[in-house]
Structure formats: structure tokens, C-alpha cells
Tab-separated table of C-alpha atoms in Angstrom:
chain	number	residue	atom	x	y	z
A	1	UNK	CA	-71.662	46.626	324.321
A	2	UNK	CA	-68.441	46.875	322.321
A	3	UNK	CA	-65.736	44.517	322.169
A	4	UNK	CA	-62.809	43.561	321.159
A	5	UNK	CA	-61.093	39.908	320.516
A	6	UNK	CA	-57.383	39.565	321.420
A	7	UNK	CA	-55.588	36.375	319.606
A	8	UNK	CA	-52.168	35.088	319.983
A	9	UNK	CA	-50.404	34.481	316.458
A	10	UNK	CA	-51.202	30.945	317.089
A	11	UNK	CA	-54.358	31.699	315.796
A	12	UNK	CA	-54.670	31.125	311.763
A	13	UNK	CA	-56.164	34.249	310.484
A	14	UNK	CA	-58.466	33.728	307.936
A	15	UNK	CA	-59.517	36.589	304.861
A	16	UNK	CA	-62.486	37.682	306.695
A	17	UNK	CA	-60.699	38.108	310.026
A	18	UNK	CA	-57.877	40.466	308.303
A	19	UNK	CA	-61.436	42.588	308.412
A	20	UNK	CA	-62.519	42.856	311.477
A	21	UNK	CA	-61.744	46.182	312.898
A	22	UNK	CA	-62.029	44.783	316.650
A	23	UNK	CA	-59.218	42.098	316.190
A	24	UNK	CA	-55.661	42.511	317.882
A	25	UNK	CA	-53.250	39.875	317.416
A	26	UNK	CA	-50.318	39.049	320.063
A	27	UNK	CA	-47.442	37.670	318.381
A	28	UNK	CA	-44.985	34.841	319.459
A	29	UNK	CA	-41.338	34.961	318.211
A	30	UNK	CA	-39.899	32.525	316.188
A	31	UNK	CA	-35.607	31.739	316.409
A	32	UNK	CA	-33.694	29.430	314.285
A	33	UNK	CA	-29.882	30.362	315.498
A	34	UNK	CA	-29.206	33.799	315.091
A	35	UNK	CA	-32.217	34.276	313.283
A	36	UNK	CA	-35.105	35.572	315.216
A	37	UNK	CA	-38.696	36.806	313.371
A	38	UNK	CA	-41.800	38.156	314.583
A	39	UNK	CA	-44.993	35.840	314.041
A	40	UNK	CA	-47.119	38.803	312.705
A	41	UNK	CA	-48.643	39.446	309.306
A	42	UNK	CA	-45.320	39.733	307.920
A	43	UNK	CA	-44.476	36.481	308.734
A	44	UNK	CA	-43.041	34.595	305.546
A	45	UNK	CA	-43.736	30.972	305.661
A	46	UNK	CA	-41.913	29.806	302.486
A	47	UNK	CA	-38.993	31.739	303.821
A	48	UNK	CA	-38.776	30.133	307.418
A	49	UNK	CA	-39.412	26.329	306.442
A	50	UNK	CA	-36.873	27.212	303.713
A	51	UNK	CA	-34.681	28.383	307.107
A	52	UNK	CA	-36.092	25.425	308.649
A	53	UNK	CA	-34.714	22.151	306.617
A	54	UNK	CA	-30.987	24.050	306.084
A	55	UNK	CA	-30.474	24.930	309.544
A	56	UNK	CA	-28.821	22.287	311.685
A	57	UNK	CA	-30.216	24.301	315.093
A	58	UNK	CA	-33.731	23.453	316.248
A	59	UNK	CA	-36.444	26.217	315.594
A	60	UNK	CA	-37.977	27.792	319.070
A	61	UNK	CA	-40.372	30.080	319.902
A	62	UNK	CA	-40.712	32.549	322.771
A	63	UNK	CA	-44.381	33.752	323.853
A	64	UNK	CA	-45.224	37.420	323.909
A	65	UNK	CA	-45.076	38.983	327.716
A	66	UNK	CA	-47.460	40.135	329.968
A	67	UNK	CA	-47.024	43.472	329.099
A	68	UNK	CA	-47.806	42.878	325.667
A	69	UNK	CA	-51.814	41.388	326.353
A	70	UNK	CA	-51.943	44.245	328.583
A	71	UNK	CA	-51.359	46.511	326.396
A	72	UNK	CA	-53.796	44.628	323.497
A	73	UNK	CA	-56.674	44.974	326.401
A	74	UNK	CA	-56.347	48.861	326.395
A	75	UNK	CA	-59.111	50.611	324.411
A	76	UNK	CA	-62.331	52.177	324.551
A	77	UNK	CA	-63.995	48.671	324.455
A	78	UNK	CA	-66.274	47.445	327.298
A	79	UNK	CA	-65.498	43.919	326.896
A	80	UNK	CA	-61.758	41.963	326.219
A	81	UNK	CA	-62.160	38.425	325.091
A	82	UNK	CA	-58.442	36.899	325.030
A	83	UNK	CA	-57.905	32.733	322.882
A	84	UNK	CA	-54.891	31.558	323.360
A	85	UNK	CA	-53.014	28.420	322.237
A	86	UNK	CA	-53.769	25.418	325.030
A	87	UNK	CA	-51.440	26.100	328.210
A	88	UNK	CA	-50.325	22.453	328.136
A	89	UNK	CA	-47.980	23.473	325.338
A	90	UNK	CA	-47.077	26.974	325.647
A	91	UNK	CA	-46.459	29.407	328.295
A	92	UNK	CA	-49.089	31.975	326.496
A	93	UNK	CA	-52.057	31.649	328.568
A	94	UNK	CA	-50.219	32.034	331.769
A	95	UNK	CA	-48.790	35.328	330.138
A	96	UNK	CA	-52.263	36.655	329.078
A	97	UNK	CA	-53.504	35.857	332.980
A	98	UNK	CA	-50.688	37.656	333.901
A	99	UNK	CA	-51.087	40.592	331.526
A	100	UNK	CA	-54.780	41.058	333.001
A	101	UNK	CA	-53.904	41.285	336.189
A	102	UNK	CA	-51.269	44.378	334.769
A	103	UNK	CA	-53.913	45.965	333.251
A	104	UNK	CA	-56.016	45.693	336.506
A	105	UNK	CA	-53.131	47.466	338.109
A	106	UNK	CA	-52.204	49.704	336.131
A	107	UNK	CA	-56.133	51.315	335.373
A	108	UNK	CA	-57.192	50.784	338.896
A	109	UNK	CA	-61.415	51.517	338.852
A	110	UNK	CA	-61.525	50.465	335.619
A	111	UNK	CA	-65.016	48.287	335.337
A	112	UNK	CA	-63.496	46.816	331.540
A	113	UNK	CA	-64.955	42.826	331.268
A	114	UNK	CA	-61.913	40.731	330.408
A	115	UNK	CA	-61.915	37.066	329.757
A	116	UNK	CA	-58.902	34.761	328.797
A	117	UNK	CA	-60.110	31.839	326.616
A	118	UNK	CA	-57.315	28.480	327.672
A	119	UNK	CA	-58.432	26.782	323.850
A	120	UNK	CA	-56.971	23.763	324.786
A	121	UNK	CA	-55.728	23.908	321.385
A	122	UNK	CA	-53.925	25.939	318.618
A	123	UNK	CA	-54.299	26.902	315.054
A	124	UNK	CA	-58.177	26.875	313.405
A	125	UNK	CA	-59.714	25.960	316.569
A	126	UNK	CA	-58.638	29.425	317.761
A	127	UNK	CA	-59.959	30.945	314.798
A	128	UNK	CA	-63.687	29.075	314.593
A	129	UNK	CA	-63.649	30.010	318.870
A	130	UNK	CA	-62.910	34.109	317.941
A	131	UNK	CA	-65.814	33.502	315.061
A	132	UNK	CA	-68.158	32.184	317.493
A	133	UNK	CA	-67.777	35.325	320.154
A	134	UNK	CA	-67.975	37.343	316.908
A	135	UNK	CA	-71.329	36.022	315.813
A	136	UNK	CA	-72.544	35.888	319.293
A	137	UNK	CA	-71.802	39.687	320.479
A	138	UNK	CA	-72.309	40.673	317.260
A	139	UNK	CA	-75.758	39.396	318.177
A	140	UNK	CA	-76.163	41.102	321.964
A	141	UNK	CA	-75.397	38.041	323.861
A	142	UNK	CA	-74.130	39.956	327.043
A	143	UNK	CA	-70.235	39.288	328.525
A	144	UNK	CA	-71.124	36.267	330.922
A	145	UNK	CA	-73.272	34.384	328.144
A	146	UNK	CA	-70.460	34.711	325.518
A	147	UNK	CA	-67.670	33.062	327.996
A	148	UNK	CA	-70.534	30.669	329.190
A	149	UNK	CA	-71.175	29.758	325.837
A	150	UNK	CA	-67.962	30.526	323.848
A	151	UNK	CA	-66.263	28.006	327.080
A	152	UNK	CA	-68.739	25.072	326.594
A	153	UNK	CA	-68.522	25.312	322.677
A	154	UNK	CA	-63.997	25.124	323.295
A	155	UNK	CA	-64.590	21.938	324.926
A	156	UNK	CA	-67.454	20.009	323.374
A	157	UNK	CA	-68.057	21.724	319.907
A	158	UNK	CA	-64.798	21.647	318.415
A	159	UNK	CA	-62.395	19.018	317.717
A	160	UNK	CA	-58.419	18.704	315.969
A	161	UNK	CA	-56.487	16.246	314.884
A	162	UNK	CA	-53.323	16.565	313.057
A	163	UNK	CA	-50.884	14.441	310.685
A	164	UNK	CA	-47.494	15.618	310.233
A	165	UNK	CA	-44.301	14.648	308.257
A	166	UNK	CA	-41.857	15.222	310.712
A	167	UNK	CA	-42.900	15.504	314.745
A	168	UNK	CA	-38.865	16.906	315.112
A	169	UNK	CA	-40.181	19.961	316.523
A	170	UNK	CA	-42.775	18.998	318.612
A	171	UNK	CA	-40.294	16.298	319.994
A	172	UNK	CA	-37.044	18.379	320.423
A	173	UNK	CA	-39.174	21.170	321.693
A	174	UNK	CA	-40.523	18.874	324.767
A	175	UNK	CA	-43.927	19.209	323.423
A	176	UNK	CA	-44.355	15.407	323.332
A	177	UNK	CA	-43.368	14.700	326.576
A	178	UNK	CA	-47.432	13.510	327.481
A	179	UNK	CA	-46.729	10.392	324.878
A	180	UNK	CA	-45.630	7.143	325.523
A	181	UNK	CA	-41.515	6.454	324.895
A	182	UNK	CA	-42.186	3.522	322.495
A	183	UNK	CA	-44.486	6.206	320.658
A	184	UNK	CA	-42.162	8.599	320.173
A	185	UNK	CA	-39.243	6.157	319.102
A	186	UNK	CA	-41.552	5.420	316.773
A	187	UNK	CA	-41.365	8.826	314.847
A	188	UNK	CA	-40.985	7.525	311.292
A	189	UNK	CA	-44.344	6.354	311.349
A	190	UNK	CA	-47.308	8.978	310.236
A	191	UNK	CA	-49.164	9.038	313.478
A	192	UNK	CA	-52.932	11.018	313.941
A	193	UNK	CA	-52.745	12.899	316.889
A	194	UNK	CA	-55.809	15.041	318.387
A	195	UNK	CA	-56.602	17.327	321.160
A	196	UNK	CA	-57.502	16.055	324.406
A	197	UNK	CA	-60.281	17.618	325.861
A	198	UNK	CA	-57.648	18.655	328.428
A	199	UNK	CA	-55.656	20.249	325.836
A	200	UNK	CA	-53.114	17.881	325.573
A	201	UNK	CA	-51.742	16.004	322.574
A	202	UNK	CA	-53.196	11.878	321.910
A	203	UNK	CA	-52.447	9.406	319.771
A	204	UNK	CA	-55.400	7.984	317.894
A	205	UNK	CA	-53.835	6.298	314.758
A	206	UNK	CA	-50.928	5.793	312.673
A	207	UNK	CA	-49.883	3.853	309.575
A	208	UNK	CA	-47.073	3.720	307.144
A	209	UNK	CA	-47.397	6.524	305.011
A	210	UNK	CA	-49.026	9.934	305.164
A	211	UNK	CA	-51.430	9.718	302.242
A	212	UNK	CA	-53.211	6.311	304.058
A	213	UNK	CA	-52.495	8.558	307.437
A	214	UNK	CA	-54.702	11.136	305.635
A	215	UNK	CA	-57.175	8.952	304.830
A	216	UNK	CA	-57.855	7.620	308.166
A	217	UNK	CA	-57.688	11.038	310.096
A	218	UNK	CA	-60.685	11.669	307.769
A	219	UNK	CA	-62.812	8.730	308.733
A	220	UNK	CA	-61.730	9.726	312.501
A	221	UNK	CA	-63.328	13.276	311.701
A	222	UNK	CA	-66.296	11.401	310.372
A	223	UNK	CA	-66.669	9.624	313.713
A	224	UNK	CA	-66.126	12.640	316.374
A	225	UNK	CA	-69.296	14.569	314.161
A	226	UNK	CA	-71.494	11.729	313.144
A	227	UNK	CA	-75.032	12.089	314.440
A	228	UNK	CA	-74.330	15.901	314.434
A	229	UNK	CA	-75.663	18.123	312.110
A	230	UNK	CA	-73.478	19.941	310.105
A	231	UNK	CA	-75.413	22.454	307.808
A	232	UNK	CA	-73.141	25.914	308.220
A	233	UNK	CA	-70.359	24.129	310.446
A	234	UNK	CA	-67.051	24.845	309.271
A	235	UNK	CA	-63.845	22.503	308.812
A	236	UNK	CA	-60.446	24.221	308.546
A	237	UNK	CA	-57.899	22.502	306.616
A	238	UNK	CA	-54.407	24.137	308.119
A	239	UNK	CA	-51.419	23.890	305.764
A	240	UNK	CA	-47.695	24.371	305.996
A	241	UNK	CA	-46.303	24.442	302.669
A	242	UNK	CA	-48.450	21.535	300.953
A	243	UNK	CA	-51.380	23.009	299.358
A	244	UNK	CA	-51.960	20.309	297.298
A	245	UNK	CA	-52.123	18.001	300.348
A	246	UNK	CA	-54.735	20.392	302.591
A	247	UNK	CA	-56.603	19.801	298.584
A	248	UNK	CA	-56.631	16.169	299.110
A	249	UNK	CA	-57.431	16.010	302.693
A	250	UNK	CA	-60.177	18.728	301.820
A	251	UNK	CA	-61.169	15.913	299.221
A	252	UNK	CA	-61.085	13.026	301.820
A	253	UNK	CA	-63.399	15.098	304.546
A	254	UNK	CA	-66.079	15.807	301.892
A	255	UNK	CA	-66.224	12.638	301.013
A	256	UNK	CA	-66.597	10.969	304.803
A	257	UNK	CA	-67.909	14.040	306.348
A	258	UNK	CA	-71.726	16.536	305.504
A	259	UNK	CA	-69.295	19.053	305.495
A	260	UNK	CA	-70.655	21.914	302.558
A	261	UNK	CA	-67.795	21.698	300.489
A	262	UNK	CA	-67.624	25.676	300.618
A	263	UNK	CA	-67.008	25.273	304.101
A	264	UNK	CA	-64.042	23.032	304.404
A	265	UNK	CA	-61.427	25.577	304.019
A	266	UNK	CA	-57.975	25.903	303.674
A	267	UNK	CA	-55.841	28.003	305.621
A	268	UNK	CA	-51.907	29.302	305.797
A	269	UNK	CA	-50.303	28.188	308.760
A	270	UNK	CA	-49.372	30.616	311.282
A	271	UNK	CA	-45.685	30.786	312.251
A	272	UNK	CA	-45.985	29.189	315.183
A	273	UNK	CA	-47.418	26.442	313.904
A	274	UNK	CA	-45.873	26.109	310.978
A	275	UNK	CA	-42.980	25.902	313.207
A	276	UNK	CA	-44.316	22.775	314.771
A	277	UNK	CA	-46.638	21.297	312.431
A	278	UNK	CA	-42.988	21.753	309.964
A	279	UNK	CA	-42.640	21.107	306.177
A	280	UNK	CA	-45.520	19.454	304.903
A	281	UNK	CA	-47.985	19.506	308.192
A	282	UNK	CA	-51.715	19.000	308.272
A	283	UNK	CA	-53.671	20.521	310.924
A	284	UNK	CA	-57.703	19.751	310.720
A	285	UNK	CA	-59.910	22.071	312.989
A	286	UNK	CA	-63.514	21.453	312.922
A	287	UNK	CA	-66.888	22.189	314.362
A	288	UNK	CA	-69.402	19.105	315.631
């Protein structure tokens, strides 16, 4: 059967992704002011952090419409498999529901197999969940098996955590509004957040300053996979202007982790999250 994935730009694209002939991508927007930018391979990180710290207005984004996932479905492909960033933080999945049900409409008879993945989650996660339908209809796994499979494997084969300088954006954005008051007035220190199963955002450790922060989010990675075997599992180490961070926290994973050092690998933030991840933000997506 052929296929085609569908990503939003939440997803971090990866060198062997910019490959694929069967990938789309559905870009967000980006605005800081007056400024607006399409999250798309153009997309200049450097450039919109740079924006970023000088601007006094808060960066937003704006998720891609209905029409635009219905157009991504169109094709000559039997089956549509749709990841988008978790809808506890983003209006995205509700758009690529919506943009099905266009599609449906608008090519009435059409007997196209469409799935929208919820990845209760953003940035590498997205990326290791469009690998895994890859290998697995690359393989002949029919439709149903690969969202049977490709669903379990969102919820209880992947985990994320994150460490980030700033949480500005997250917090003036109303992403943060699942944490605790005291938690968020207490911003200045480096906190280790994960994904809930749920696809919300959790606290599970803070201290003082980011390299000890980095360090712990390491040993917490160590403790969501041990017991699992981890020959061929992949760790990506998302990073928004700090390569020589995503270096050391690549460092600290091999170290705690069975993680093949050739599979811990660092990755350019999208511009959506590089928007809220901000100057300097960690983002660890990795298989059990």
C-alpha cells in the first residue's frame, strides 16, 4: 500500500527525513510584533532568537488551518498518517481533525485511510513516531496495525523531558497553566519538566543551575528506560542555539544511559519550538 506521513513543523526534521519522498510538512507561523515567519525549511533559527531577546513583544505562534492538512492529505497515496504536536498545548490536532473531515467532503467516495496521530508531545518524539510508521509500512504492516501499533508505541515507548533557560514563553503563552502557582513563581530555578502520558507538561526536578539541571534530567532518562533494552533505540538531543550544551547532555545520557553513542543525536530545533524551548533550550526525546 502506499503512504504518505503528514507532520506539523513541530516536528524536528532530521537529515534522513529531508529524504523521504512521502513526507509533507504543515507549518505553524511564528510572530514577534510586526514580524511574522513561516516555520518551514527556511526557517532561520539564529535569526529569530536573535529577534527573540531584542524584542520587548512576546513571540506567538498561530497553527496552520484546516484547509491546509486537507490539502497535505491529497495524493495518489492509499494511506494518510497525520503527528501532530500534543493538543494540550496547541490548537494543531483539532485543525488536522478538522482538515480530514474537509477532505472527506470535499472527495466524497473517496476510500483514502487517514489517521491523525495526538503525540501527546512535540519536537523528536514526533520525529522517532513518523520513523516508526516508516519502518513499519515500509515493512507491509497494513493501515490498522500501524495506528494500533504506531498509538501504543506514542504512549508507552517514548518519553521527553526538557530543561530550559527561560520558561518566558511557555509561561506568557499560557502553556503552563497545568503547573502549580508556587511553581511557576519559581521560574528562576532550572526545573525538568516531562510529558505526561496525557500530553501535558510535569514537573519532575529542579535545582539551581542548568548544568546540575542537566545532569539530573539524565539520571531521570536513565530511570524511565532501565530494565529496557536499548540496542538500536534512539535518543534525540533537541537544541536551540547551544550546541555545545545538546554535546554535554549527549555526554551525560551516554554515560547513565545503553544508549549507542551513534544513536544519541542532536537535532536543530524547529521554529516552533525553538520559540518555546527559547535561547539556550534542551529538549530530550527518547525511545524505552
Amino acid at each position: 500500500m502506499s503512504y504518505k506521513i503528514v507532520v506539523d513543523s513541530c516536528c524536528d526534521i532530521n537529515e534522513e527525513m529531508r529524504g523521504w519522498s512521502n513526507l509533507e510538512v504543515v507549518p505553524l507561523t511564528l510572530q514577534i510584533g510586526d514580524y511574522v515567519v513561516i516555520d518551514d525549511e527556511s526557517f532561520n533559527q539564529e535569526d529569530f532568537i536573535s529577534r527573540m531577546v531584542e524584542s520587548n513583544e512576546l513571540a506567538k505562534s498561530a497553527c496552520p488551518s484546516p484547509d491546509a492538512f486537507a490539502k497535505a492529505i491529497e495524493g495518489d497515496e492509499e494511506d494518510v498518517y497525520i503527528i501532530t504536536i500534543t493538543s494540550k498545548l496547541s490548537g494543531c490536532y483539532n485543525s488536522a481533525i478538522q482538515g480530514v473531515d474537509l477532505y472527506k467532503e470535499e472527495h466524497a467516495g473517496s476510500t483514502k485511510n487517514i489517521h491523525v496521530f495526538n503525540s501527546k508531545a512535540t519536537s523528536g518524539l514526533e520525529t522517532l513516531m513518523a520513523e516508526k510508521i516508516k519502518t513499519l509500512a515500509d515493512g507491509g504492516a497494513p493501515f490498522e496495525e500501524v495506528v494500533e501499533r504506531v498509538e501504543d508505541y506514542c504512549v508507552n515507548g517514548l518519553g521527553l523531558y526538557f530543561c530550559l533557560e527561560s520558561m518566558d514563553a511557555l509561561k506568557g503563552n499560557g502553556r503552563l497553566y497545568n503547573l502549580a502557582a508556587s511553581v511557576i513563581e519559581a521560574l528562576k530555578v532550572k526545573l525538568i519538566c516531562r510529558r505526561t502520558e496525557a500530553g501535558n507538561i510535569s514537573v519532575s526536578g529542579k535545582d539551581l543551575t542548568v548544568k546540575r539541571a542537566l545532569s539530573k534530567m539524565a539520571k531521570l532518562i536513565a530511570a524511565d528506560t532501565e530494565g529496557s533494552n536499548l540496542a538500536g533505540k534512539k535518543c534525540y538531543v533537541t537544541e536551540v542555539c547551544c550546541v555545545e550544551k545538546a554535546n554535554e547532555v549527549k555526554r551525560n545520557i551516554k554515560a547513565a544511559c545503553n544508549y549507542a553513542e551513534e544513536n544519541i543525536i542532536i537535532l536543530k530545533a524547529s521554529g516552533l519550538n525553538s520559540l518555546y524551548a527559547s535561547n539556550g533550550g534542551i529538549i530530550v526525546s527518547f525511545e524505552k
